[in-house]
Coordinates of C-alpha atoms in Angstrom, one line a residue:
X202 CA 97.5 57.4 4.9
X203 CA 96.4 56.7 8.3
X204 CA 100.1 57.6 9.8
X205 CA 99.7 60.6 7.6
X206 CA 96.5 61.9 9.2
X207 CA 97.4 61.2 12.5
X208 CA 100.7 62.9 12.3
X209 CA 98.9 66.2 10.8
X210 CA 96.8 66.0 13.4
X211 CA 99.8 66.2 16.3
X212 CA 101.6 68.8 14.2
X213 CA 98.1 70.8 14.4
X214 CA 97.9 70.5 18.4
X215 CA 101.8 71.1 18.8
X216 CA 101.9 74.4 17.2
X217 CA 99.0 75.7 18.8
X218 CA 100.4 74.3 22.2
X219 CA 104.0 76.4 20.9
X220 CA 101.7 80.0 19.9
X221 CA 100.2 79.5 23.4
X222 CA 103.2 78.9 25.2
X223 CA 104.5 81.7 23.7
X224 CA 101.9 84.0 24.1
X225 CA 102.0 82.8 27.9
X226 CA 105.3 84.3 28.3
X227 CA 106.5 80.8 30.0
X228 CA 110.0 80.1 30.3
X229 CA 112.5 79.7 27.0
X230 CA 113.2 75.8 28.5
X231 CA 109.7 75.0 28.2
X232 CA 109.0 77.1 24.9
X233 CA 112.4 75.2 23.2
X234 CA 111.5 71.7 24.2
X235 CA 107.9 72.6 22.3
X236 CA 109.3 74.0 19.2
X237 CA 111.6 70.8 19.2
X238 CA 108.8 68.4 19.7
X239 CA 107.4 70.8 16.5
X240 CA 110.5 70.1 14.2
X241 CA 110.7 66.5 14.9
X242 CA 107.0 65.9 14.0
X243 CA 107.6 67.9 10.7
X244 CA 110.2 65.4 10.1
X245 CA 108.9 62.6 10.7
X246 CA 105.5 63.5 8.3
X247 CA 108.2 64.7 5.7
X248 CA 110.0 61.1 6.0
X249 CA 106.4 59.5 5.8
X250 CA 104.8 60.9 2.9
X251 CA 107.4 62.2 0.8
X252 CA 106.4 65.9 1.1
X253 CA 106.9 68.7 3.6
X254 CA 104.0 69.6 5.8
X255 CA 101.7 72.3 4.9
X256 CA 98.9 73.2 7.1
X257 CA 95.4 72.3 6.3
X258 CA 93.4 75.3 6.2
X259 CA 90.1 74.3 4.9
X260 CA 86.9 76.1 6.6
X261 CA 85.9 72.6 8.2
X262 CA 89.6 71.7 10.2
X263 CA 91.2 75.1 10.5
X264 CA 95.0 74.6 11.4
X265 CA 95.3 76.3 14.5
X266 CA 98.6 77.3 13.4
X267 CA 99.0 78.0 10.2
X268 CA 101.7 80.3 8.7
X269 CA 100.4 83.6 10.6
X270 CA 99.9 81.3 13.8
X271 CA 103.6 81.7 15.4
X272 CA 104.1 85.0 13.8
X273 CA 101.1 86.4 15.0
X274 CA 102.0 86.2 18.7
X275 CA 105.8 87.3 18.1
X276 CA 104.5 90.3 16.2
X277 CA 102.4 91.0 18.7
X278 CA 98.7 90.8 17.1
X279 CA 95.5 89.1 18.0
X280 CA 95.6 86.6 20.7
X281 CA 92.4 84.3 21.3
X282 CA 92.1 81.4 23.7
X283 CA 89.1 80.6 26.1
X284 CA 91.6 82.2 29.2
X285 CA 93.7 85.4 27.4
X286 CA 92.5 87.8 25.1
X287 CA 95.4 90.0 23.7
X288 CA 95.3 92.8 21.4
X289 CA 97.8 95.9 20.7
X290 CA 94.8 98.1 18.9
X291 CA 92.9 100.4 21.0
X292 CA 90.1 99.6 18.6
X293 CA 90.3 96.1 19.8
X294 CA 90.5 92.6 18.1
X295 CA 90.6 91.9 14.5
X296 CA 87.2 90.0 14.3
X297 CA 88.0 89.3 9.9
X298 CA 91.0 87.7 10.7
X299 CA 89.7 85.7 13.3
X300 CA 87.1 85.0 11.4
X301 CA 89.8 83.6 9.1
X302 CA 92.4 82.0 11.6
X303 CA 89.2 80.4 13.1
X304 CA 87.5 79.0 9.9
X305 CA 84.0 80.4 11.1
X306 CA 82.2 82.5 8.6
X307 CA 81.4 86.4 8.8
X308 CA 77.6 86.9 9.2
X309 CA 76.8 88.9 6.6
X310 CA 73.3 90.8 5.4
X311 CA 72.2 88.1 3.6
X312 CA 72.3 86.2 6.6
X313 CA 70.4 88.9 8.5
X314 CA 68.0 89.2 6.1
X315 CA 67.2 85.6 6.0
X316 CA 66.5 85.5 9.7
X317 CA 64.5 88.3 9.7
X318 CA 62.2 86.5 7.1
X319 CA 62.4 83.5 9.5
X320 CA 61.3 85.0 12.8
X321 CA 58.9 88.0 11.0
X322 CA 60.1 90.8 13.0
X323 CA 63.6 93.1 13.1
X324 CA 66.7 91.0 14.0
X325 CA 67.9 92.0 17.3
X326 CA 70.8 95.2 17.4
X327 CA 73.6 92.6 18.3
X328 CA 72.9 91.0 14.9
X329 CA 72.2 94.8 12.9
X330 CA 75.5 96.0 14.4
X331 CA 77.8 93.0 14.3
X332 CA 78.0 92.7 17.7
X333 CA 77.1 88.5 16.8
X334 CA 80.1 89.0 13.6
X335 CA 80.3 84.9 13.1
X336 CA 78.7 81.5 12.6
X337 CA 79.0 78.3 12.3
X338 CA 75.7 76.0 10.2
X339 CA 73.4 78.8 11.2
X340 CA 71.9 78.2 7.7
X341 CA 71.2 74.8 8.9
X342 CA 69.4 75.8 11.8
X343 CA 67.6 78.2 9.8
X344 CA 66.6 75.2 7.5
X345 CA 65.3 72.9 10.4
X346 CA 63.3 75.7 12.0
X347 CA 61.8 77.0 8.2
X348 CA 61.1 73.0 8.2
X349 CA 59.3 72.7 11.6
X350 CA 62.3 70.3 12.2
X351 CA 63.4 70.8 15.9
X352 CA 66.7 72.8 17.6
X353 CA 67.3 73.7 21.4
X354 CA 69.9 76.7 22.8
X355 CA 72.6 75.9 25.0
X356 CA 74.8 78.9 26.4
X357 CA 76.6 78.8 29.8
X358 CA 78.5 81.0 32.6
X359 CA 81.7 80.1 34.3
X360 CA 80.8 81.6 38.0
X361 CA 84.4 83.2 39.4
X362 CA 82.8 85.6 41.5
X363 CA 79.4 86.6 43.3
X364 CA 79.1 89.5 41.1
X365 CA 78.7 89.9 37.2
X366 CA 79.4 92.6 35.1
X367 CA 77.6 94.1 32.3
X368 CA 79.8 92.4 29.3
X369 CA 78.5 88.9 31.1
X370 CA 75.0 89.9 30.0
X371 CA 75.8 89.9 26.7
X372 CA 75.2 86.2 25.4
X373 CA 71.9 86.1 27.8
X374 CA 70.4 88.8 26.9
X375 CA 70.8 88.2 23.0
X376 CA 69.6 83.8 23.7
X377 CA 67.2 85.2 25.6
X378 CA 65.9 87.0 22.2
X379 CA 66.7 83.4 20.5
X380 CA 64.3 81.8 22.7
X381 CA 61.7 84.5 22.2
X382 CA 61.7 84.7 18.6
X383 CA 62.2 81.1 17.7
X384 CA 59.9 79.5 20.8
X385 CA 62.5 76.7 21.5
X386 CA 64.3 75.3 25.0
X387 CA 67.5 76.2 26.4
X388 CA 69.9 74.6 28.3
X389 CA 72.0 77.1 30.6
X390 CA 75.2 75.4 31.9
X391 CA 77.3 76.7 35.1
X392 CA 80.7 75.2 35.2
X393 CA 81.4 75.4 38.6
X394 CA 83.7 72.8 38.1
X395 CA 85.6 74.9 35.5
X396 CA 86.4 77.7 38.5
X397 CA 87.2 75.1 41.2
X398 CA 89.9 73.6 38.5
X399 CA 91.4 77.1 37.8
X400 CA 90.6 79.4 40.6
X401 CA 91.8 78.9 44.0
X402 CA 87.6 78.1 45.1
X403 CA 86.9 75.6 47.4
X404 CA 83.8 73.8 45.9
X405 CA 81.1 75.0 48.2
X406 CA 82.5 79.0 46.8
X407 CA 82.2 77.4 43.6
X408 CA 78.8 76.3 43.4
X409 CA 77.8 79.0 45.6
X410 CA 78.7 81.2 43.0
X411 CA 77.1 79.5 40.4
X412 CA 73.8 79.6 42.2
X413 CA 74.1 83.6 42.9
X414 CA 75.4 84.3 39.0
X415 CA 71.6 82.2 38.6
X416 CA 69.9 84.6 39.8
X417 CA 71.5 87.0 38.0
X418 CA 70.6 84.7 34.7
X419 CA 67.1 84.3 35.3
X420 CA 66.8 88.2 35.7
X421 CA 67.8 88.5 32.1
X422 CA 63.6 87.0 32.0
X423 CA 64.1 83.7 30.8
X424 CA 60.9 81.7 30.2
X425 CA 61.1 79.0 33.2
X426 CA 59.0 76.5 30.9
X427 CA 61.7 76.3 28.4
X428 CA 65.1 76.9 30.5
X429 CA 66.9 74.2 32.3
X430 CA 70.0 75.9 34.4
X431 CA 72.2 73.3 35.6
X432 CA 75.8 72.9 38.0
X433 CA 77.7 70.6 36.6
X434 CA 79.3 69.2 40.1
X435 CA 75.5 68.8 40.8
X436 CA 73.8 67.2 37.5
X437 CA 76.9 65.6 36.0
X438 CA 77.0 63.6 39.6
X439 CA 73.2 62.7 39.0
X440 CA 72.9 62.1 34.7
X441 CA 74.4 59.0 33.8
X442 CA 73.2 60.1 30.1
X443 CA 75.2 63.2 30.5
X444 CA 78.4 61.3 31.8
X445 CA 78.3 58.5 29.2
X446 CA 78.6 61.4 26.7
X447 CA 81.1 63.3 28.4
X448 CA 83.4 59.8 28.3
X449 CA 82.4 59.2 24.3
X450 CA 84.2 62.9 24.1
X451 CA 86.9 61.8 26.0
X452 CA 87.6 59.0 24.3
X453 CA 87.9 60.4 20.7
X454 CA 90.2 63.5 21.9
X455 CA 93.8 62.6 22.1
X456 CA 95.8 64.4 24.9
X457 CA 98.2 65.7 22.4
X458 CA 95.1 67.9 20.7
X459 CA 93.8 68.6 23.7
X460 CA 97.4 70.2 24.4
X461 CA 97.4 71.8 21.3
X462 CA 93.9 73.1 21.2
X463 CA 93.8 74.8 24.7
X464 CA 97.5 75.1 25.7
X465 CA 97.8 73.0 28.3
X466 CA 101.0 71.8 29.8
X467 CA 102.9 69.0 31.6
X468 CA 101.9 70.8 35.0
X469 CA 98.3 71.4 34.4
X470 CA 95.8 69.0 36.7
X471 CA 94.4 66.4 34.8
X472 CA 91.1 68.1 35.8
X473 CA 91.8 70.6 33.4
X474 CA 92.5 68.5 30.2
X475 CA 89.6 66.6 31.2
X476 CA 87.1 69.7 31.7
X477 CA 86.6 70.2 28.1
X478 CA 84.7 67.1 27.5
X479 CA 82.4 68.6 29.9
X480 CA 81.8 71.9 28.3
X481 CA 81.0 69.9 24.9
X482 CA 78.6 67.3 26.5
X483 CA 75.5 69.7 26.3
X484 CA 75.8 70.0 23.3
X485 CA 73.9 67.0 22.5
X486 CA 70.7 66.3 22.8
X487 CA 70.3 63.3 24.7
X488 CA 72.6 64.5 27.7
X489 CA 69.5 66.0 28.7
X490 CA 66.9 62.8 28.8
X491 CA 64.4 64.6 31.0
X492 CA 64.0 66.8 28.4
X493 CA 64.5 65.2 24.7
X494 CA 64.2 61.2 26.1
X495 CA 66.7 59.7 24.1
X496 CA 66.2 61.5 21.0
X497 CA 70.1 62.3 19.3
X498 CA 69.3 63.8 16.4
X499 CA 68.4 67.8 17.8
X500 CA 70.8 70.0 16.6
X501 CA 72.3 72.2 19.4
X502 CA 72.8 76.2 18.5
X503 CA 75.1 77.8 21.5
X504 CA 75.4 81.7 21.6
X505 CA 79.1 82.7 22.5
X506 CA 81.9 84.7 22.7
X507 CA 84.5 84.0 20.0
X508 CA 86.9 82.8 22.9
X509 CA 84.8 80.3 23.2
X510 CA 85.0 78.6 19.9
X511 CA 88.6 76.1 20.6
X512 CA 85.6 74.2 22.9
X513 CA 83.5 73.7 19.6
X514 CA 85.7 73.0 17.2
X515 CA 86.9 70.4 18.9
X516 CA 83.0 69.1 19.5
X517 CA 82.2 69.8 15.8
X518 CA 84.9 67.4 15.0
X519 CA 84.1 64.6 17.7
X520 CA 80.6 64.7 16.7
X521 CA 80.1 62.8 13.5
X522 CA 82.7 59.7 15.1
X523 CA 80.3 59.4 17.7
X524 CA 77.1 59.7 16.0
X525 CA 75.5 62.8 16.8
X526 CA 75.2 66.1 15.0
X527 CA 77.4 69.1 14.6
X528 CA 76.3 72.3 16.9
X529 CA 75.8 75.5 15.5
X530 CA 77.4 78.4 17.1
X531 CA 76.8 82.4 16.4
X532 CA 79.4 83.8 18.0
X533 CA 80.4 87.6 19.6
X534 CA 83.1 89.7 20.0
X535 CA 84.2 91.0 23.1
X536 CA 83.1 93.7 25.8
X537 CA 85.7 96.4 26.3
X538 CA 86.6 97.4 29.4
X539 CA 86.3 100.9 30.6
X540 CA 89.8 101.5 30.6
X541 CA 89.8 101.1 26.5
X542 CA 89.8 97.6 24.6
X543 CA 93.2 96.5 24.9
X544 CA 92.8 96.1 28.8
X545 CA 90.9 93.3 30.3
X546 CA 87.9 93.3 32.5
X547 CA 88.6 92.1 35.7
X548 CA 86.0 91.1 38.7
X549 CA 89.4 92.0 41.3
X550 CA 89.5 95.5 39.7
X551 CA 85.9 97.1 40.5
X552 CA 86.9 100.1 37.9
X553 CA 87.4 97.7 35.4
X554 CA 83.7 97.7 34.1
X555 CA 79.9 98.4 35.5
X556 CA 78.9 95.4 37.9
X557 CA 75.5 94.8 38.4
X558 CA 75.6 95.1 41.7
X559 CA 76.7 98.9 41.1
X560 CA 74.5 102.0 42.5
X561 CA 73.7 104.8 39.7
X562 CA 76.4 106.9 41.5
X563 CA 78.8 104.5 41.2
X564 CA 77.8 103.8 37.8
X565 CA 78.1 108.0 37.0
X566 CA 81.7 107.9 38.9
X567 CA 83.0 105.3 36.9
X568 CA 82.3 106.1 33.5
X569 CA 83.2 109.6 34.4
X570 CA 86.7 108.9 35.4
X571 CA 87.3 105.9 33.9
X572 CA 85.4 105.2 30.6
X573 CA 88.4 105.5 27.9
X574 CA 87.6 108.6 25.6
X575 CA 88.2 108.9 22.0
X576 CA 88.1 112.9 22.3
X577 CA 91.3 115.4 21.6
X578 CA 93.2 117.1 24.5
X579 CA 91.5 120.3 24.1
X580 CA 87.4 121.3 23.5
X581 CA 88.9 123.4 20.7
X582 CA 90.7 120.9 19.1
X583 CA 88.1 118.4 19.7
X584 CA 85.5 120.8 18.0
X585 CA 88.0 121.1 15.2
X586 CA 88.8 117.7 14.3
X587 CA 86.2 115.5 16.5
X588 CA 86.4 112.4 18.5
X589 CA 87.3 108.7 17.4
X590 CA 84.2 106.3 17.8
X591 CA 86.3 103.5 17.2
X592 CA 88.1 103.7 20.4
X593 CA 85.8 105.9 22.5
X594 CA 84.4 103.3 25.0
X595 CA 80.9 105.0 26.1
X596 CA 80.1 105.0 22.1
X597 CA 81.3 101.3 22.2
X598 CA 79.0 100.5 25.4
X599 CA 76.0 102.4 23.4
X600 CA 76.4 100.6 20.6
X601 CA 75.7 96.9 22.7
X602 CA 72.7 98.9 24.8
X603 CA 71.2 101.6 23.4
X604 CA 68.4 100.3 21.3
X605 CA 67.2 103.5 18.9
X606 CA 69.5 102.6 15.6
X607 CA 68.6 106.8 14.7
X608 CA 70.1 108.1 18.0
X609 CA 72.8 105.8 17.8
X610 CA 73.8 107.3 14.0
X611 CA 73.0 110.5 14.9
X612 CA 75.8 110.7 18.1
X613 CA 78.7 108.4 15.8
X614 CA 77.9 111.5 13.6
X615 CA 78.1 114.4 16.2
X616 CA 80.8 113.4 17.9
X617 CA 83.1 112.7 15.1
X618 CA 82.0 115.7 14.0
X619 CA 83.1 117.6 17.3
X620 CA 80.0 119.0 17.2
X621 CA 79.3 116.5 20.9
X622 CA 82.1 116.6 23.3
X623 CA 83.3 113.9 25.3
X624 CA 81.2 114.7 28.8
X625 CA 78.2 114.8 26.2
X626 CA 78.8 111.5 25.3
X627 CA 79.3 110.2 28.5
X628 CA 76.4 111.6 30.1
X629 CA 74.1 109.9 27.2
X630 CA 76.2 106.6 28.3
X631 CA 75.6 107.1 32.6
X632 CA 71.4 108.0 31.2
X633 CA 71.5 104.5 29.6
X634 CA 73.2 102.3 32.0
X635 CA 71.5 103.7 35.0
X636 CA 68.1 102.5 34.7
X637 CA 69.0 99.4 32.6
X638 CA 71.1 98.6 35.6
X639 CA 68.5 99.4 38.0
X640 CA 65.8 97.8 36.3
X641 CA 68.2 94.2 36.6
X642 CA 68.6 95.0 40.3
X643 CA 64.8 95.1 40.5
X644 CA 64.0 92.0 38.8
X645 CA 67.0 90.3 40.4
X646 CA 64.9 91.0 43.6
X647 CA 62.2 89.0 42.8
X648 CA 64.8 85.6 41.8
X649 CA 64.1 83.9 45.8
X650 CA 66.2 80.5 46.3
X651 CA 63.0 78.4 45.4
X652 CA 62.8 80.1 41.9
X653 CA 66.4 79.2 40.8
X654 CA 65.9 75.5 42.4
X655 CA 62.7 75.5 40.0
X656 CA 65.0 76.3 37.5
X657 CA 68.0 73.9 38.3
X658 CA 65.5 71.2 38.8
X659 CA 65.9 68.2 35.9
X660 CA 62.4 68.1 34.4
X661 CA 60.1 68.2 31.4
X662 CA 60.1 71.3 29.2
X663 CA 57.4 73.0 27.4
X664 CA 58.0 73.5 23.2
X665 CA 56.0 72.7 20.0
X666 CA 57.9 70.3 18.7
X667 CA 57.6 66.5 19.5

């Protein structure tokens, strides 16, 4: 049996190494020698057990290559890894089927409901319009807090460049609303580390950047009482609590799944197979003794992108073995770019999306010309036969910022309608962003170098619980 498992477990990582590779577009040596590896391993679980591998797709231990894994890239759908996102639909990724490939589950109105009864007050318009689509336990963290039972936040930013853009908002701005509404501390980490490992960054860029995306954070209005920001090439250096954990994950991940969940390769640094260890160490409560002492037992819910889930699942399954509990996760989908959903954001293409660094004409100018439109060719034919929220990008940015759920209905309705035309619509988009960009910039202003070393300092926070 033992042989058994552990063979199911290298078929798992090997196919998901194989989609990756694939999806990677490396060379047909390197993709063959994978796909061998693949058939030998089949054959050798075949010749142990009897029986020819199937893949284990229960909600718990998704196979990260089951029967659509393969296909999927060679038929050119849905792509996810914490690196790539590929899609061939202008409407973007297929969140049900990810929600099904992934083993998550959807967050559905029941759901809503029941954390609406929790917190007493409207769940936030990321939760009302499926922006947050997926979770993992949230009912258990709904139980604990309903219980008085405690739970701490943990989110983080990987700092490639000086200057965010809006879609990097998204996670802050909706913990910051999970901080508000449940009263509870948060743990932001910067993976500095991350960037030096993938990015040609020296480490002083690296943390330097991590420090200026800071400021950035804090501007979102985090409560400084209740949020620790931290770097790990700074607190990992001075936590032996947080290091022991990082080498308990390391020591219960094989290099084979680590392969298989993330893609890695024969020429990858060992930094890089190493890094995810990291990323899954704050996720427990006593890496941060300062804060919890050396209580294990707090339950850890981390607001993310869906990209960001291969990190969890593997954390969700190294937990138990090493004594500590499962995090939660709510996950998001992703922020279009302005070129249209299929194309990626890019902090080397400043038209690629609305930095928060950008001026209100620069703002205007790029949604103007380069905010993807869901309109016709023609006002007449547009009047006719209306535009196409689904790939429109200003509606898309509306629906993540603008807050009025009325408005919002009433333009989906006009402007499928034809009844508002496309420079309507973007106009209402640039009368939005302008002061909500502005207003950041303001605050932003006010984050000095002592504020964020306040923040990044290792100390006591303030919450109810004991």
């Amino acid at each position: 049996m033992a042989s058994a498992m552990e063979l199911t477990s290298e078929i798992v990582a090997q196919e998901e190494l194989v989609k990756a590779l694939r999806a990677r577009k490396v060379s047909k040596e390197e993709i063959d020698s994978a796909t061998q590896k693949l058939s030998l391993l089949k054959t050798s679980y075949k010749a142990a057990t009897g029986e020819d591998y199937k893949a284990d797709c229960s909600p718990e231990n998704p196979a990260p290559g089951d029967e659509r894994g393969l296909d999927a890239t060679e038929a050119g759908e849905d792509f996810v890894d914490p690196w790539m996102v590929q899609t061939s639909s202008a409407k973007g990724v297929d969140y049900d089927k990810l929600i099904v490939r992934f083993g998550s589950s959807k967050i559905d109105q029941e759901l809503i409901n029941r954390i609406e009864r929790a917190i007493g007050q409207k769940p936030h318009r990321f939760l009302r319009r499926g922006i947050f689509f997926s979770h993992r336990d949230m009912n258990q963290v709904l139980d604990a807090y309903e219980n008085k039972k405690p739970f701490y936040l943990y989110t983080g930013r990987g700092p490639s460049s000086e200057a965010m853009h809006l879609g990097h908002l998204i996670p802050f701005i909706f913990t910051k609303w999970l901080q508000d509404v449940f009263n509870v501390p948060l743990v932001i980490q910067m993976t500095d580390d991350e960037k030096y490992l993938w990015k040609d960054l020296t480490l002083d860029q690296a943390y330097g950047y991590a420090v200026e995306n800071a400021k950035d954070i804090i501007a979102c209005g985090f409560d400084i009482k209740k949020t620790f920001i931290f770097s790990d090439l700074e607190y990992m250096g001075s936590s032996s609590d947080f290091y022991r954990n990082v080498v308990k994950i390391q020591k219960h991940v094989t290099f084979n799944q680590v392969k298989g969940i993330f893609g890695f390769t024969d020429s990858d640094s060992i930094g890089k197979i190493s890094f995810p260890a990291i990323q899954a160490a704050p996720s427990f409560s006593n890496s941060f003794p300062q804060i919890f002492r050396d209580r294990a037992d707090i339950q850890c819910l981390i607001p993310c992108a869906i990209d960001q889930d291969p990190y969890f699942r593997m954390t969700r399954d190294v937990a138990p073995r090493i004594g500590y509990p499962k995090p939660a996760l709510l996950h998001s989908t992703f922020f279009p770019a302005l070129q249209g959903a299929q194309t990626k954001m890019s902090a080397s293409d400043p038209n690629s999306s609305i930095f928060l660094t950008d001026s209100a004409k620069q703002i205007k100018n790029k949604v103007n010309k380069h905010a993807f439109s869901g309109g016709r060719d023609t006002v007449e034919e547009h009047r006719q036969f209306g535009g196409n929220c689904d790939v429109d990008v200003s509606f898309m940015y509306l629906t993540f910022f603008l807050e009025d759920d009325d408005r919002l209905e009433q333009i989906r309705k006009d402007y499928t309608s034809g009844a508002l035309l496309t420079g309507d619509l973007k106009k209402i988009l640039i009368e939005v962003l302008q002061p909500l960009v502005a207003e950041h910039q303001a605050r932003r202003q006010e984050v000095t170098d002592e504020v964020v070393k306040e923040f990044m300092s290792p100390r006591k926070l303030f919450y109810d619980f004991q």
